[in-house]
PDB file of C-alpha atoms in Angstrom:
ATOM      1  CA  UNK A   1       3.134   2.696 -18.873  1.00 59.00           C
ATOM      2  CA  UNK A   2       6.220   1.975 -16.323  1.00 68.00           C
ATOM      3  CA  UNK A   3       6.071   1.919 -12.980  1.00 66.00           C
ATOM      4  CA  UNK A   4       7.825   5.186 -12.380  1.00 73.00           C
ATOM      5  CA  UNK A   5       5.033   7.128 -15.069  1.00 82.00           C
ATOM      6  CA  UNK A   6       2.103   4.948 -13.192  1.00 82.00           C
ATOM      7  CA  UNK A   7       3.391   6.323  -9.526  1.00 86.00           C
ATOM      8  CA  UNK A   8       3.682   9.921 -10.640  1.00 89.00           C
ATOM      9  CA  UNK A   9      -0.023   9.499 -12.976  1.00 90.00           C
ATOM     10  CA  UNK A  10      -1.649   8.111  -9.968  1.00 88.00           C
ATOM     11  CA  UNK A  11      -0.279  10.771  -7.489  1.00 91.00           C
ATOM     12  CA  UNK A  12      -1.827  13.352  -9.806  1.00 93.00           C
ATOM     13  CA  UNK A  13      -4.846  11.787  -9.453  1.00 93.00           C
ATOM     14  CA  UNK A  14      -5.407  11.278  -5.829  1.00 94.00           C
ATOM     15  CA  UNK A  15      -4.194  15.654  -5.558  1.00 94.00           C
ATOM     16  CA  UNK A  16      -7.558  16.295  -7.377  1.00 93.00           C
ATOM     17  CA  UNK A  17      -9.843  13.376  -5.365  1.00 93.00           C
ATOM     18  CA  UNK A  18     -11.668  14.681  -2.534  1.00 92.00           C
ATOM     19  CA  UNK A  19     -10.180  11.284  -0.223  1.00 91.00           C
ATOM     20  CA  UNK A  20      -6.644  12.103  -1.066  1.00 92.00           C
ATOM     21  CA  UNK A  21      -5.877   8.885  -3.093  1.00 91.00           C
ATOM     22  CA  UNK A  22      -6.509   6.574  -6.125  1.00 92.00           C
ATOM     23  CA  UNK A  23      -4.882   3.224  -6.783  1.00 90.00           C
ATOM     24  CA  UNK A  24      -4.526   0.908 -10.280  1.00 88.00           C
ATOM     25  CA  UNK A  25      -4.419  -3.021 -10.319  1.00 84.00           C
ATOM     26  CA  UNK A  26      -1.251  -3.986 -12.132  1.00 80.00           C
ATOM     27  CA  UNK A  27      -1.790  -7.803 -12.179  1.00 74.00           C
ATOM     28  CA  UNK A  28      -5.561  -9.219 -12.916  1.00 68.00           C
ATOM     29  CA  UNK A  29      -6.998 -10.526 -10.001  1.00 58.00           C
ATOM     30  CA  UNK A  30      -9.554 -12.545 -10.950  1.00 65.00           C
ATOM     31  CA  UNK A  31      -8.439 -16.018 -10.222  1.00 70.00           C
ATOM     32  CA  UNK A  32      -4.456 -14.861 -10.179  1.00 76.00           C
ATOM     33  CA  UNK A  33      -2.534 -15.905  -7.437  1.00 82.00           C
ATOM     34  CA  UNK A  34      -1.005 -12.666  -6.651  1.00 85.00           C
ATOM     35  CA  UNK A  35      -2.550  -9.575  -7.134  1.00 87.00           C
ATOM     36  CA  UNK A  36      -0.367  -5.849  -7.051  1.00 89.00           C
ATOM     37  CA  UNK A  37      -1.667  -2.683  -6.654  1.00 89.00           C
ATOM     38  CA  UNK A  38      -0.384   0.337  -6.523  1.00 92.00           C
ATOM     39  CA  UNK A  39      -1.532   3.504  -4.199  1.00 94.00           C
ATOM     40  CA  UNK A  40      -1.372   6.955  -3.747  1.00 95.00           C
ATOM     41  CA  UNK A  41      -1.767   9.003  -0.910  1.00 95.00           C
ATOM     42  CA  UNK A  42      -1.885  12.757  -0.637  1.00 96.00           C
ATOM     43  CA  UNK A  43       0.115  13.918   2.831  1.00 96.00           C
ATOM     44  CA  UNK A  44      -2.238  13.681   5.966  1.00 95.00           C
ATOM     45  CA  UNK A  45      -5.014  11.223   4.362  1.00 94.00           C
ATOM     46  CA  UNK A  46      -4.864   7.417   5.488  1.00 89.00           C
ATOM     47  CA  UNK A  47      -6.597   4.083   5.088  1.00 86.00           C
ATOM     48  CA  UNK A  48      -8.553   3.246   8.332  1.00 83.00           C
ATOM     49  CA  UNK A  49      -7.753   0.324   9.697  1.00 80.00           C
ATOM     50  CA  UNK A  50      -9.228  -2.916   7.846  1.00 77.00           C
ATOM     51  CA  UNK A  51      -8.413  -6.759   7.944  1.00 80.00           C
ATOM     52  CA  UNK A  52      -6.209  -8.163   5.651  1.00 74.00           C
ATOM     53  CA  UNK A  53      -7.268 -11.830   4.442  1.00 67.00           C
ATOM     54  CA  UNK A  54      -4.284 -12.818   2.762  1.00 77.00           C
ATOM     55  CA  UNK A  55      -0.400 -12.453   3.071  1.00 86.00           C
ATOM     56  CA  UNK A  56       0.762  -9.606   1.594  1.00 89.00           C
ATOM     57  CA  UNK A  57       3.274  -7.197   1.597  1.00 92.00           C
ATOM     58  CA  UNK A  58       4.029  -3.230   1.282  1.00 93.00           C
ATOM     59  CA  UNK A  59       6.634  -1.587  -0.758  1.00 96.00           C
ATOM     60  CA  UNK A  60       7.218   1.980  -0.932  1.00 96.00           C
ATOM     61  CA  UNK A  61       7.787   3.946  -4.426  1.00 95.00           C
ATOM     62  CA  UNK A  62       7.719   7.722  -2.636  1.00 94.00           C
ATOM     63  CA  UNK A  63       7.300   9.237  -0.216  1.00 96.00           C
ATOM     64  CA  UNK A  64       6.556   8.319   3.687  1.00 97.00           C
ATOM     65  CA  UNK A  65       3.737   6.501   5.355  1.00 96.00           C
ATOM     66  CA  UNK A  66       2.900   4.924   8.569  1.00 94.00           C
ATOM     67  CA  UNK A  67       1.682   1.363   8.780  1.00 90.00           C
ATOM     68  CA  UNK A  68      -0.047   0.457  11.878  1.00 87.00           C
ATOM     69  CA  UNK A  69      -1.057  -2.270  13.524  1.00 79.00           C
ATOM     70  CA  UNK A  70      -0.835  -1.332  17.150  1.00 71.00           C
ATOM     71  CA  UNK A  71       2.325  -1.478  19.022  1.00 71.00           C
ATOM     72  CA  UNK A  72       5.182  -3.389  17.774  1.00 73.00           C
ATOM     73  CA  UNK A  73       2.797  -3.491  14.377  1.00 69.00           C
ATOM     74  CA  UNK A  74       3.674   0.297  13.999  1.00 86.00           C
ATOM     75  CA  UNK A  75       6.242   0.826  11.371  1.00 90.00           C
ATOM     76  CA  UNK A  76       7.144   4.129   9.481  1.00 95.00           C
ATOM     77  CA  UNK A  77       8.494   3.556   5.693  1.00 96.00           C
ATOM     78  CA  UNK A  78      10.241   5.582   3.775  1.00 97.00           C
ATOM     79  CA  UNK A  79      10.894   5.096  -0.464  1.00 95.00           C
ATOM     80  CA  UNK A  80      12.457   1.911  -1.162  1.00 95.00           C
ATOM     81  CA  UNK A  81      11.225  -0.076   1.889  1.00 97.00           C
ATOM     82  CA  UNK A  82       9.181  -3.140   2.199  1.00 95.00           C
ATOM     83  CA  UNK A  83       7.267  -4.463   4.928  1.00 91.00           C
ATOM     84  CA  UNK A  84       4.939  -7.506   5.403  1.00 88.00           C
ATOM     85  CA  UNK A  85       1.574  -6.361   5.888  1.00 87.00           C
ATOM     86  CA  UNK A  86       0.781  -7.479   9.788  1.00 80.00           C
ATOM     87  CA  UNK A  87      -1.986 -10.351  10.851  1.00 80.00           C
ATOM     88  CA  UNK A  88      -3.964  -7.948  12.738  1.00 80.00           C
ATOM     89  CA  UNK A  89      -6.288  -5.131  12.038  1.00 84.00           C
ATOM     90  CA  UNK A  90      -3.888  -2.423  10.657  1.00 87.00           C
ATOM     91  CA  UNK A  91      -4.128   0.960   8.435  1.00 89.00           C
ATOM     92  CA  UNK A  92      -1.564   3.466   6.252  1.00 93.00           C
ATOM     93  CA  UNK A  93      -1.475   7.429   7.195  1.00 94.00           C
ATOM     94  CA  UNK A  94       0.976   8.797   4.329  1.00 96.00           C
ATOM     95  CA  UNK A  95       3.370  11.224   6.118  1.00 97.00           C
ATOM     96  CA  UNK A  96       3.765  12.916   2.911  1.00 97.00           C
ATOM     97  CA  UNK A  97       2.470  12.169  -0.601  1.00 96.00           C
ATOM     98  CA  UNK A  98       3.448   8.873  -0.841  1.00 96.00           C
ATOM     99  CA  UNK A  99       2.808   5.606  -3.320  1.00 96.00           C
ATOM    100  CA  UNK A 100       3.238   2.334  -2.658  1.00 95.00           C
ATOM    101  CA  UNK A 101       2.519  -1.060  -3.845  1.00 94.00           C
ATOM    102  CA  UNK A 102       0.380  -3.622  -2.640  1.00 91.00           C
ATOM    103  CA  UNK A 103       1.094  -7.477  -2.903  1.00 91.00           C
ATOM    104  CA  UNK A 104      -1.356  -9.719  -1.809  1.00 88.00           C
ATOM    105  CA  UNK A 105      -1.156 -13.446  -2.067  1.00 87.00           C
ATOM    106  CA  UNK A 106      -4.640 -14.858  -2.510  1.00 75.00           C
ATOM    107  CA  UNK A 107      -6.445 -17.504  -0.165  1.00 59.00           C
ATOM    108  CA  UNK A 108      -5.959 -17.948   3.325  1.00 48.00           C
ATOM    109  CA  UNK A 109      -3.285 -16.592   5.410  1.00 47.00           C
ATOM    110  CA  UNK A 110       0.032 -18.623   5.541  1.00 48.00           C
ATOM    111  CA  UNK A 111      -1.000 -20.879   2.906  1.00 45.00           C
ATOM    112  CA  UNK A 112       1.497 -22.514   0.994  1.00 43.00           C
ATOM    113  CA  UNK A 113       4.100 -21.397   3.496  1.00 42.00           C
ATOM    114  CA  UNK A 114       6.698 -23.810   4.426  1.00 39.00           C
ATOM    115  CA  UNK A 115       6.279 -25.202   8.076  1.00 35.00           C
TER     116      UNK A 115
END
């Protein structure tokens, strides 16, 4: 299944969920350096804010969301943007139904990152 049938299977899915979302691993993760996701929100749900352990990133398939972070963390993204997931407590309110994809680099924070 490509990426464009995934988005629009998974979308589907979180309309009939009671939380408004689902998500599907692409990559293993299990011992794999970089792990993607990718997640649906229905309009008006979010992810409350959590810690992020790793570098990662967020690109957006469709749709609108909010990424916060607090402040100058708060970013609104529309389809076809990418952010880097901020070092700080941070969450995602989709604006409307929206997917995105997760990239997380595994182990610490920064590692591996030039100087």
């Amino acid at each position: 299944m490509n990426r464009p049938q995934a988005a629009a299977t998974l979308l589907r899915t979180a309309r009939t969920t009671p939380a408004g979302r689902a998500g599907r691993t692409l990559t293993p993760g299990a011992g794999a350096a970089l792990k993607q996701s990718l997640l649906a929100l229905v309009a008006g749900r979010s992810l409350a804010d959590h810690e992020s352990p790793a570098a990662a990133t967020l690109q957006v398939i469709s749709g609108t969301v909010r990424l916060t972070g607090g402040g100058p963390h708060d970013v609104e993204l529309r389809a076809g943007d990418q952010a880097a997931i901020p070092p700080v407590r941070h969450g995602l309110e989709a604006l409307e139904d929206t997917v995105v994809l997760l990239s997380v680099a595994h182990g610490p924070r920064g590692a591996g990152a030039a100087p």
